[in-house]
Amino acid sequence: MEFDTAELASLLAAVLPDVVAWRRHLHAHPEVSFHERETSAYVFETLQQFQGLQLTRPTETSVVARLIGAGHGPVLALRADMDALPITEENDVAYRSRRPGAMHACGHDAHTAMLLGTAKVLLALRDRFQGEVRFIFQPAEELPPGGAEPLCESGVMDGVDAVVGAHVWTPLPVGTVALRAGALMASSDTFEVTIRGRGGHAAQPHMGVDSLLVAAETIVNLQHIVSRNSDPLQPLVVSVTQVRAGTANNVIPEEAVFAGTVRSFDPELRRQVPGMLERIVRGVTEAHGASYELRYDFGYRPVVNDVRITGLVREALLERFGPDAVIEPEPSMGGEDFSAYLAKAPGAFFFLGAGNAAKGLVFPHHSARFDIDEDVLRIGLEAEVRTALHLMSRLAADGN
Ligand code: NI
């Protein structure tokens, strides 16, 4: 590496108290997806104070900062999400949410604060690397269609050679960093099916077409998709999570609606699922004289980490944190719109362990008691800075 480790350590130590303060401010003032007005203004003003970054606001509640190094070279994008969740915080901490009904219950406050710190440190080292580091502060990771897609459409990924993102993760103990090449998180698509029958008196079922019973049979039959229609070695989830039908004990409902989610990693399988679903819905409804309407919405793509970029990130993390700390996580069927950036450039998304059982920090993401061990801020800051410096130097050496 082309920097002095003592110098880097002192830069990191100098900015860490700011990172903690930024995170606590953001935690106390959460804003839910697509409403990050104060948050994005705070990020913009903080970056402005650093002096030397080129700032833009490509979408209403996003901020992008460009840091130009010493001459022509690769372009690396680093991404943080900024949105909170519609949850009322139950933690009793000094920095607890001051807004009922909004809470940073997924740690995006930490992501934003760490990326601000990373920008400040890399700004001080701008004459040590060639090319550009682009910091993307995005809104609305939690709410499809998400904030990443419109940012990509606005051109923030133009010319980018690699993209990296990190997520704090309380199921893993603080001090660990979890990274894997290939599929990491699933695509998340949704569907809604409306079954139309013929309503009537519950005492004369033969006079109508029971939409509720047809819906029930359809839901059971959909279980064939995972258990019989798709390769058992390809992960797939088809879950019906909502059913709505009926108004009274003695009325056969005219209409029944059910909805759910589909998760997968394989793009080809993902494309096939709507057809499998419709075949079953059509078959069962026709068999019983009902009709149907199917709505299928493709959501976030799967997060698939690039082998080469993931390898370079791993090198940087191993050099600082060692083989005991750098672990390989199991893929998760959860979704992430970081995948939108991965459709534009190769990249890597990794997890920063943020839980600590000894401190009682064991609550899952999206819980009203969720909190992180703030030691992850120090680790995540250094992980991001070192990853960026290593990637810039290696991508430049490899000719992009
Ligand atoms: Ni999250």
CSV table of C-alpha atoms and ligand atoms in Angstrom, one decimal:
chain,number,residue,atom,x,y,z
A,1,MET,CA,0.0,0.0,0.0
A,2,GLU,CA,1.1,3.5,-0.8
A,3,PHE,CA,0.4,5.1,2.6
A,4,ASP,CA,2.0,5.2,5.9
A,5,THR,CA,0.1,3.2,8.5
A,6,ALA,CA,0.9,5.5,11.4
A,7,GLU,CA,-0.4,8.5,9.4
A,8,LEU,CA,-3.5,6.5,8.5
A,9,ALA,CA,-4.1,5.5,12.1
A,10,SER,CA,-3.9,9.1,13.3
A,11,LEU,CA,-6.3,10.3,10.5
A,12,LEU,CA,-8.8,7.6,11.5
A,13,ALA,CA,-8.5,8.4,15.2
A,14,ALA,CA,-9.0,12.1,14.5
A,15,VAL,CA,-12.3,11.6,12.6
A,16,LEU,CA,-13.8,8.8,14.8
A,17,PRO,CA,-15.4,11.1,17.4
A,18,ASP,CA,-17.1,12.9,14.5
A,19,VAL,CA,-18.4,9.6,13.1
A,20,VAL,CA,-19.9,8.7,16.5
A,21,ALA,CA,-21.4,12.2,16.8
A,22,TRP,CA,-22.9,12.1,13.2
A,23,ARG,CA,-24.3,8.7,13.8
A,24,ARG,CA,-26.0,9.8,17.1
A,25,HIS,CA,-27.4,12.9,15.5
A,26,LEU,CA,-28.8,10.9,12.6
A,27,HIS,CA,-30.2,8.3,15.0
A,28,ALA,CA,-32.0,10.9,17.0
A,29,HIS,CA,-33.5,12.5,13.8
A,30,PRO,CA,-34.6,9.6,11.6
A,31,GLU,CA,-36.6,10.0,8.4
A,32,VAL,CA,-38.4,7.2,6.6
A,33,SER,CA,-37.8,6.1,3.0
A,34,PHE,CA,-38.2,8.9,0.4
A,35,HIS,CA,-38.6,11.5,3.1
A,36,GLU,CA,-34.9,12.0,4.0
A,37,ARG,CA,-35.0,15.8,3.5
A,38,GLU,CA,-33.2,16.9,6.8
A,39,THR,CA,-30.9,13.9,6.6
A,40,SER,CA,-29.7,14.6,3.1
A,41,ALA,CA,-29.3,18.3,3.9
A,42,TYR,CA,-27.3,17.4,6.9
A,43,VAL,CA,-25.1,15.1,4.8
A,44,PHE,CA,-24.7,17.8,2.1
A,45,GLU,CA,-23.7,20.5,4.7
A,46,THR,CA,-21.3,18.2,6.5
A,47,LEU,CA,-19.6,17.2,3.2
A,48,GLN,CA,-19.5,20.9,2.2
A,49,GLN,CA,-17.5,21.7,5.4
A,50,PHE,CA,-14.8,19.3,4.4
A,51,GLN,CA,-14.0,21.5,1.4
A,52,GLY,CA,-12.6,19.9,-1.8
A,53,LEU,CA,-15.4,17.5,-2.8
A,54,GLN,CA,-17.7,18.1,-5.8
A,55,LEU,CA,-21.2,17.8,-4.5
A,56,THR,CA,-24.5,17.1,-6.4
A,57,ARG,CA,-28.1,16.2,-5.5
A,58,PRO,CA,-29.1,13.9,-8.4
A,59,THR,CA,-32.5,13.0,-6.9
A,60,GLU,CA,-34.6,14.9,-4.3
A,61,THR,CA,-33.1,13.3,-1.2
A,62,SER,CA,-29.8,11.9,-2.3
A,63,VAL,CA,-26.2,13.4,-2.2
A,64,VAL,CA,-23.3,12.4,-4.3
A,65,ALA,CA,-19.7,13.6,-3.6
A,66,ARG,CA,-16.8,13.2,-6.0
A,67,LEU,CA,-13.3,13.2,-4.8
A,68,ILE,CA,-10.7,13.6,-7.5
A,69,GLY,CA,-7.3,12.1,-6.8
A,70,ALA,CA,-3.8,12.9,-8.2
A,71,GLY,CA,-4.4,12.4,-11.9
A,72,HIS,CA,-6.2,10.0,-14.2
A,73,GLY,CA,-7.1,6.6,-12.8
A,74,PRO,CA,-10.0,4.2,-11.9
A,75,VAL,CA,-13.3,5.3,-10.5
A,76,LEU,CA,-14.5,3.6,-7.3
A,77,ALA,CA,-18.1,4.2,-6.0
A,78,LEU,CA,-18.8,3.7,-2.2
A,79,ARG,CA,-22.5,3.6,-1.2
A,80,ALA,CA,-24.4,4.3,2.1
A,81,ASP,CA,-28.1,4.2,2.5
A,82,MET,CA,-29.8,6.9,4.8
A,83,ASP,CA,-33.4,5.9,5.4
A,84,ALA,CA,-35.1,4.9,8.7
A,85,LEU,CA,-38.1,2.6,9.3
A,86,PRO,CA,-41.7,3.4,10.4
A,87,ILE,CA,-41.0,2.0,13.9
A,88,THR,CA,-41.2,3.7,17.3
A,89,GLU,CA,-38.0,3.2,19.2
A,90,GLU,CA,-38.1,1.4,22.6
A,91,ASN,CA,-34.5,1.9,23.6
A,92,ASP,CA,-33.7,4.2,26.4
A,93,VAL,CA,-30.4,5.8,25.2
A,94,ALA,CA,-29.3,9.5,25.1
A,95,TYR,CA,-29.5,9.4,21.3
A,96,ARG,CA,-32.9,7.7,21.0
A,97,SER,CA,-35.2,8.7,18.2
A,98,ARG,CA,-37.0,11.9,19.0
A,99,ARG,CA,-39.6,11.1,16.4
A,100,PRO,CA,-42.4,8.6,17.3
A,101,GLY,CA,-43.0,6.4,14.3
A,102,ALA,CA,-39.5,6.7,12.8
A,103,MET,CA,-36.4,4.8,13.9
A,104,HIS,CA,-33.0,3.9,12.5
A,105,ALA,CA,-33.7,0.2,13.2
A,106,CYS,CA,-31.5,-1.2,10.5
A,107,GLY,CA,-28.3,0.8,11.1
A,108,HIS,CA,-28.4,3.1,8.0
A,109,ASP,CA,-27.5,5.9,10.4
A,110,ALA,CA,-24.1,4.1,10.9
A,111,HIS,CA,-23.7,3.6,7.2
A,112,THR,CA,-24.1,7.3,6.5
A,113,ALA,CA,-21.8,8.4,9.4
A,114,MET,CA,-19.1,5.9,8.4
A,115,LEU,CA,-19.1,7.0,4.8
A,116,LEU,CA,-18.9,10.7,5.8
A,117,GLY,CA,-15.8,9.7,7.9
A,118,THR,CA,-14.4,7.8,5.0
A,119,ALA,CA,-14.8,10.8,2.7
A,120,LYS,CA,-13.0,13.0,5.2
A,121,VAL,CA,-10.0,10.6,5.6
A,122,LEU,CA,-9.7,10.0,1.9
A,123,LEU,CA,-9.8,13.7,1.2
A,124,ALA,CA,-6.7,14.1,3.4
A,125,LEU,CA,-5.0,11.4,1.3
A,126,ARG,CA,-6.1,12.6,-2.1
A,127,ASP,CA,-2.6,13.0,-3.4
A,128,ARG,CA,-1.8,9.3,-2.7
A,129,PHE,CA,-4.2,7.8,-5.2
A,130,GLN,CA,-5.0,8.4,-8.9
A,131,GLY,CA,-8.6,8.5,-10.2
A,132,GLU,CA,-11.8,9.2,-8.4
A,133,VAL,CA,-13.7,8.0,-5.4
A,134,ARG,CA,-17.4,8.7,-5.6
A,135,PHE,CA,-19.5,8.7,-2.4
A,136,ILE,CA,-23.2,7.9,-2.9
A,137,PHE,CA,-25.6,8.7,-0.1
A,138,GLN,CA,-28.9,7.1,-1.2
A,139,PRO,CA,-32.4,7.4,0.1
A,140,ALA,CA,-35.0,4.6,0.5
A,141,GLU,CA,-33.3,1.3,0.6
A,142,GLU,CA,-36.2,-0.1,2.7
A,143,LEU,CA,-39.0,0.7,0.3
A,144,PRO,CA,-39.3,-0.7,-3.2
A,145,PRO,CA,-38.8,0.5,-5.9
A,146,GLY,CA,-35.9,1.9,-3.8
A,147,GLY,CA,-33.6,4.8,-4.0
A,148,ALA,CA,-30.7,3.1,-5.9
A,149,GLU,CA,-32.5,2.6,-9.3
A,150,PRO,CA,-33.3,6.3,-9.9
A,151,LEU,CA,-29.8,7.3,-8.9
A,152,CYS,CA,-28.4,4.8,-11.4
A,153,GLU,CA,-30.7,6.2,-14.0
A,154,SER,CA,-29.4,9.7,-13.2
A,155,GLY,CA,-25.9,8.5,-14.2
A,156,VAL,CA,-24.2,8.3,-10.9
A,157,MET,CA,-22.6,5.0,-12.0
A,158,ASP,CA,-21.3,6.4,-15.3
A,159,GLY,CA,-17.6,5.5,-15.7
A,160,VAL,CA,-17.5,3.6,-12.4
A,161,ASP,CA,-15.0,0.6,-12.4
A,162,ALA,CA,-16.1,-0.9,-9.1
A,163,VAL,CA,-18.7,-0.3,-6.4
A,164,VAL,CA,-18.5,-1.3,-2.7
A,165,GLY,CA,-21.1,-1.1,0.1
A,166,ALA,CA,-21.3,-2.4,3.7
A,167,HIS,CA,-24.1,-3.2,6.1
A,168,VAL,CA,-23.8,-3.3,9.9
A,169,TRP,CA,-25.2,-6.7,11.1
A,170,THR,CA,-26.2,-7.4,14.6
A,171,PRO,CA,-26.5,-11.2,14.2
A,172,LEU,CA,-22.7,-11.2,13.9
A,173,PRO,CA,-20.5,-10.2,16.8
A,174,VAL,CA,-18.7,-6.8,16.6
A,175,GLY,CA,-15.2,-7.4,15.3
A,176,THR,CA,-16.1,-9.7,12.6
A,177,VAL,CA,-16.4,-8.8,8.9
A,178,ALA,CA,-18.4,-11.1,6.6
A,179,LEU,CA,-17.7,-11.3,2.9
A,180,ARG,CA,-18.4,-13.8,0.2
A,181,ALA,CA,-18.0,-13.9,-3.6
A,182,GLY,CA,-21.1,-14.7,-5.7
A,183,ALA,CA,-24.7,-14.7,-4.5
A,184,LEU,CA,-25.2,-13.0,-1.2
A,185,MET,CA,-28.7,-11.7,-1.1
A,186,ALA,CA,-31.8,-12.7,-3.0
A,187,SER,CA,-34.0,-10.9,-5.5
A,188,SER,CA,-37.3,-9.9,-3.9
A,189,ASP,CA,-40.4,-9.8,-6.1
A,190,THR,CA,-44.1,-9.6,-5.2
A,191,PHE,CA,-47.3,-10.8,-6.6
A,192,GLU,CA,-51.1,-10.4,-6.0
A,193,VAL,CA,-53.8,-12.7,-7.2
A,194,THR,CA,-57.5,-11.8,-7.4
A,195,ILE,CA,-59.8,-14.8,-7.7
A,196,ARG,CA,-63.3,-14.0,-9.0
A,197,GLY,CA,-66.2,-16.4,-8.4
A,198,ARG,CA,-69.9,-15.9,-8.0
A,199,GLY,CA,-71.1,-14.8,-4.6
A,200,GLY,CA,-74.2,-16.0,-3.0
A,201,HIS,CA,-75.9,-17.5,0.1
A,202,ALA,CA,-73.6,-19.8,2.1
A,203,ALA,CA,-76.5,-22.2,2.5
A,204,GLN,CA,-76.7,-22.7,-1.3
A,205,PRO,CA,-73.1,-23.2,-2.3
A,206,HIS,CA,-74.1,-25.0,-5.6
A,207,MET,CA,-75.6,-21.7,-6.9
A,208,GLY,CA,-72.3,-19.9,-6.7
A,209,VAL,CA,-68.6,-20.2,-7.3
A,210,ASP,CA,-66.7,-20.0,-4.0
A,211,SER,CA,-63.8,-17.7,-4.6
A,212,LEU,CA,-62.4,-18.3,-1.1
A,213,LEU,CA,-62.2,-22.1,-1.6
A,214,VAL,CA,-60.6,-21.6,-5.0
A,215,ALA,CA,-58.1,-19.2,-3.5
A,216,ALA,CA,-57.3,-21.7,-0.7
A,217,GLU,CA,-56.7,-24.5,-3.3
A,218,THR,CA,-54.6,-22.2,-5.4
A,219,ILE,CA,-52.4,-21.3,-2.4
A,220,VAL,CA,-51.8,-24.9,-1.6
A,221,ASN,CA,-51.0,-25.7,-5.2
A,222,LEU,CA,-48.4,-22.9,-5.4
A,223,GLN,CA,-46.3,-25.0,-3.0
A,224,HIS,CA,-45.6,-27.2,-6.0
A,225,ILE,CA,-43.4,-24.5,-7.5
A,226,VAL,CA,-40.6,-24.9,-4.9
A,227,SER,CA,-41.1,-28.5,-4.0
A,228,ARG,CA,-41.7,-29.9,-7.5
A,229,ASN,CA,-41.2,-27.4,-10.4
A,230,SER,CA,-37.8,-26.0,-9.6
A,231,ASP,CA,-34.3,-27.5,-9.1
A,232,PRO,CA,-33.8,-28.4,-5.5
A,233,LEU,CA,-30.2,-27.1,-5.7
A,234,GLN,CA,-31.5,-23.6,-6.6
A,235,PRO,CA,-32.7,-21.6,-3.6
A,236,LEU,CA,-36.3,-20.3,-4.1
A,237,VAL,CA,-38.9,-19.0,-1.7
A,238,VAL,CA,-42.6,-18.6,-2.7
A,239,SER,CA,-44.6,-17.3,0.3
A,240,VAL,CA,-48.2,-16.3,0.4
A,241,THR,CA,-48.4,-13.7,3.2
A,242,GLN,CA,-51.8,-12.1,2.9
A,243,VAL,CA,-55.3,-13.3,2.2
A,244,ARG,CA,-58.4,-11.1,2.1
A,245,ALA,CA,-61.9,-12.4,1.5
A,246,GLY,CA,-65.4,-12.3,2.9
A,247,THR,CA,-67.7,-10.1,4.9
A,248,ALA,CA,-70.1,-12.4,6.8
A,249,ASN,CA,-70.6,-16.0,8.0
A,250,ASN,CA,-73.5,-16.6,5.7
A,251,VAL,CA,-72.2,-15.1,2.5
A,252,ILE,CA,-70.0,-16.8,-0.1
A,253,PRO,CA,-67.5,-14.1,-1.2
A,254,GLU,CA,-67.5,-13.0,-4.8
A,255,GLU,CA,-63.9,-12.2,-4.7
A,256,ALA,CA,-60.8,-13.4,-2.8
A,257,VAL,CA,-57.3,-11.8,-3.0
A,258,PHE,CA,-54.0,-13.2,-1.9
A,259,ALA,CA,-50.5,-11.8,-2.1
A,260,GLY,CA,-46.9,-12.8,-1.3
A,261,THR,CA,-43.2,-12.6,-2.1
A,262,VAL,CA,-40.8,-14.6,-4.3
A,263,ARG,CA,-37.1,-14.7,-3.5
A,264,SER,CA,-34.3,-16.3,-5.6
A,265,PHE,CA,-30.7,-15.9,-6.7
A,266,ASP,CA,-30.7,-17.4,-10.2
A,267,PRO,CA,-31.8,-14.9,-12.9
A,268,GLU,CA,-33.2,-17.6,-15.2
A,269,LEU,CA,-35.2,-19.2,-12.4
A,270,ARG,CA,-36.4,-15.7,-11.4
A,271,ARG,CA,-37.7,-15.1,-15.0
A,272,GLN,CA,-39.5,-18.5,-15.0
A,273,VAL,CA,-41.5,-18.1,-11.7
A,274,PRO,CA,-44.3,-15.8,-13.0
A,275,GLY,CA,-45.1,-18.3,-15.7
A,276,MET,CA,-45.1,-21.2,-13.2
A,277,LEU,CA,-47.3,-19.2,-10.9
A,278,GLU,CA,-49.8,-18.2,-13.6
A,279,ARG,CA,-50.0,-21.8,-14.9
A,280,ILE,CA,-51.2,-23.0,-11.5
A,281,VAL,CA,-53.5,-20.0,-10.9
A,282,ARG,CA,-55.1,-20.5,-14.3
A,283,GLY,CA,-55.5,-24.2,-13.9
A,284,VAL,CA,-57.1,-24.2,-10.5
A,285,THR,CA,-59.4,-21.3,-11.2
A,286,GLU,CA,-60.5,-22.8,-14.6
A,287,ALA,CA,-61.1,-26.2,-13.0
A,288,HIS,CA,-63.6,-24.6,-10.6
A,289,GLY,CA,-65.3,-22.1,-12.9
A,290,ALA,CA,-63.7,-19.0,-11.5
A,291,SER,CA,-61.5,-16.4,-13.2
A,292,TYR,CA,-58.4,-14.6,-12.0
A,293,GLU,CA,-56.2,-11.5,-12.3
A,294,LEU,CA,-52.5,-11.8,-11.6
A,295,ARG,CA,-50.2,-8.9,-10.9
A,296,TYR,CA,-46.4,-9.7,-10.7
A,297,ASP,CA,-43.9,-7.0,-9.8
A,298,PHE,CA,-40.1,-7.5,-10.1
A,299,GLY,CA,-38.4,-5.8,-7.2
A,300,TYR,CA,-34.7,-5.7,-6.3
A,301,ARG,CA,-32.3,-7.9,-8.2
A,302,PRO,CA,-30.2,-10.4,-6.3
A,303,VAL,CA,-26.9,-9.1,-4.8
A,304,VAL,CA,-24.2,-11.1,-6.5
A,305,ASN,CA,-20.7,-10.1,-5.6
A,306,ASP,CA,-18.0,-10.0,-8.3
A,307,VAL,CA,-15.3,-12.5,-7.7
A,308,ARG,CA,-12.3,-10.2,-8.5
A,309,ILE,CA,-13.5,-7.2,-6.6
A,310,THR,CA,-14.6,-9.3,-3.6
A,311,GLY,CA,-11.1,-10.9,-3.6
A,312,LEU,CA,-9.5,-7.4,-3.5
A,313,VAL,CA,-11.8,-6.3,-0.7
A,314,ARG,CA,-10.9,-9.5,1.2
A,315,GLU,CA,-7.2,-8.8,0.8
A,316,ALA,CA,-7.6,-5.3,2.3
A,317,LEU,CA,-9.7,-6.6,5.2
A,318,LEU,CA,-7.4,-9.6,5.9
A,319,GLU,CA,-4.4,-7.3,6.0
A,320,ARG,CA,-5.9,-5.2,8.8
A,321,PHE,CA,-8.3,-7.5,10.7
A,322,GLY,CA,-6.7,-11.0,10.2
A,323,PRO,CA,-8.2,-14.4,9.2
A,324,ASP,CA,-10.1,-14.9,12.5
A,325,ALA,CA,-12.1,-11.7,11.9
A,326,VAL,CA,-12.8,-12.1,8.2
A,327,ILE,CA,-15.5,-14.7,7.8
A,328,GLU,CA,-17.7,-16.0,5.0
A,329,PRO,CA,-21.4,-15.6,5.6
A,330,GLU,CA,-24.2,-17.8,4.4
A,331,PRO,CA,-26.3,-16.2,1.6
A,332,SER,CA,-29.5,-14.6,2.9
A,333,MET,CA,-32.9,-14.6,1.2
A,334,GLY,CA,-33.3,-11.0,2.3
A,335,GLY,CA,-33.2,-8.3,-0.4
A,336,GLU,CA,-31.0,-5.1,-0.9
A,337,ASP,CA,-31.1,-2.5,-3.6
A,338,PHE,CA,-27.3,-2.3,-3.7
A,339,SER,CA,-28.0,-4.8,-6.5
A,340,ALA,CA,-28.9,-1.9,-8.7
A,341,TYR,CA,-25.3,-0.6,-8.7
A,342,LEU,CA,-24.0,-4.1,-9.3
A,343,ALA,CA,-26.0,-4.1,-12.6
A,344,LYS,CA,-23.8,-1.2,-13.6
A,345,ALA,CA,-20.4,-2.2,-12.4
A,346,PRO,CA,-18.7,-5.1,-10.7
A,347,GLY,CA,-18.6,-4.8,-6.9
A,348,ALA,CA,-18.9,-6.2,-3.4
A,349,PHE,CA,-21.3,-5.9,-0.5
A,350,PHE,CA,-20.2,-7.0,2.9
A,351,PHE,CA,-21.4,-7.2,6.5
A,352,LEU,CA,-19.8,-5.6,9.5
A,353,GLY,CA,-20.6,-7.5,12.8
A,354,ALA,CA,-22.4,-5.1,15.1
A,355,GLY,CA,-23.9,-7.3,17.9
A,356,ASN,CA,-22.6,-7.8,21.4
A,357,ALA,CA,-24.3,-10.2,23.7
A,358,ALA,CA,-22.3,-9.0,26.7
A,359,LYS,CA,-23.7,-5.5,26.3
A,360,GLY,CA,-27.3,-6.8,25.6
A,361,LEU,CA,-27.0,-5.7,21.9
A,362,VAL,CA,-28.7,-8.7,20.5
A,363,PHE,CA,-31.9,-7.4,18.9
A,364,PRO,CA,-32.5,-8.1,15.2
A,365,HIS,CA,-32.7,-5.6,12.5
A,366,HIS,CA,-36.1,-3.9,12.2
A,367,SER,CA,-36.8,-4.5,15.9
A,368,ALA,CA,-37.9,-1.5,18.1
A,369,ARG,CA,-35.0,-2.5,20.4
A,370,PHE,CA,-32.4,-2.7,17.6
A,371,ASP,CA,-29.1,-1.0,18.4
A,372,ILE,CA,-25.4,-1.5,17.4
A,373,ASP,CA,-22.2,-1.8,19.3
A,374,GLU,CA,-20.6,1.5,18.3
A,375,ASP,CA,-17.2,-0.2,18.1
A,376,VAL,CA,-18.4,-1.1,14.6
A,377,LEU,CA,-18.1,2.5,13.6
A,378,ARG,CA,-14.3,2.4,14.2
A,379,ILE,CA,-14.0,-1.0,12.4
A,380,GLY,CA,-16.3,0.0,9.5
A,381,LEU,CA,-14.6,3.3,9.0
A,382,GLU,CA,-11.2,1.7,8.8
A,383,ALA,CA,-12.6,-1.2,6.6
A,384,GLU,CA,-14.0,1.3,4.1
A,385,VAL,CA,-10.9,3.5,4.0
A,386,ARG,CA,-8.5,0.6,3.6
A,387,THR,CA,-10.7,-1.1,1.0
A,388,ALA,CA,-10.9,2.1,-1.0
A,389,LEU,CA,-7.1,2.7,-0.9
A,390,HIS,CA,-6.4,-0.9,-1.8
A,391,LEU,CA,-8.9,-1.0,-4.6
A,392,MET,CA,-7.7,2.3,-6.1
A,393,SER,CA,-4.1,1.1,-6.1
A,394,ARG,CA,-4.9,-2.4,-7.5
A,395,LEU,CA,-7.4,-1.2,-10.1
A,396,ALA,CA,-4.9,1.4,-11.3
A,397,ALA,CA,-2.2,-1.3,-11.5
A,398,ASP,CA,-4.5,-3.6,-13.5
A,399,GLY,CA,-5.2,-0.8,-16.0
A,400,ASN,CA,-8.7,0.3,-15.0
B,1,NI,NI,-30.7,-2.2,6.1
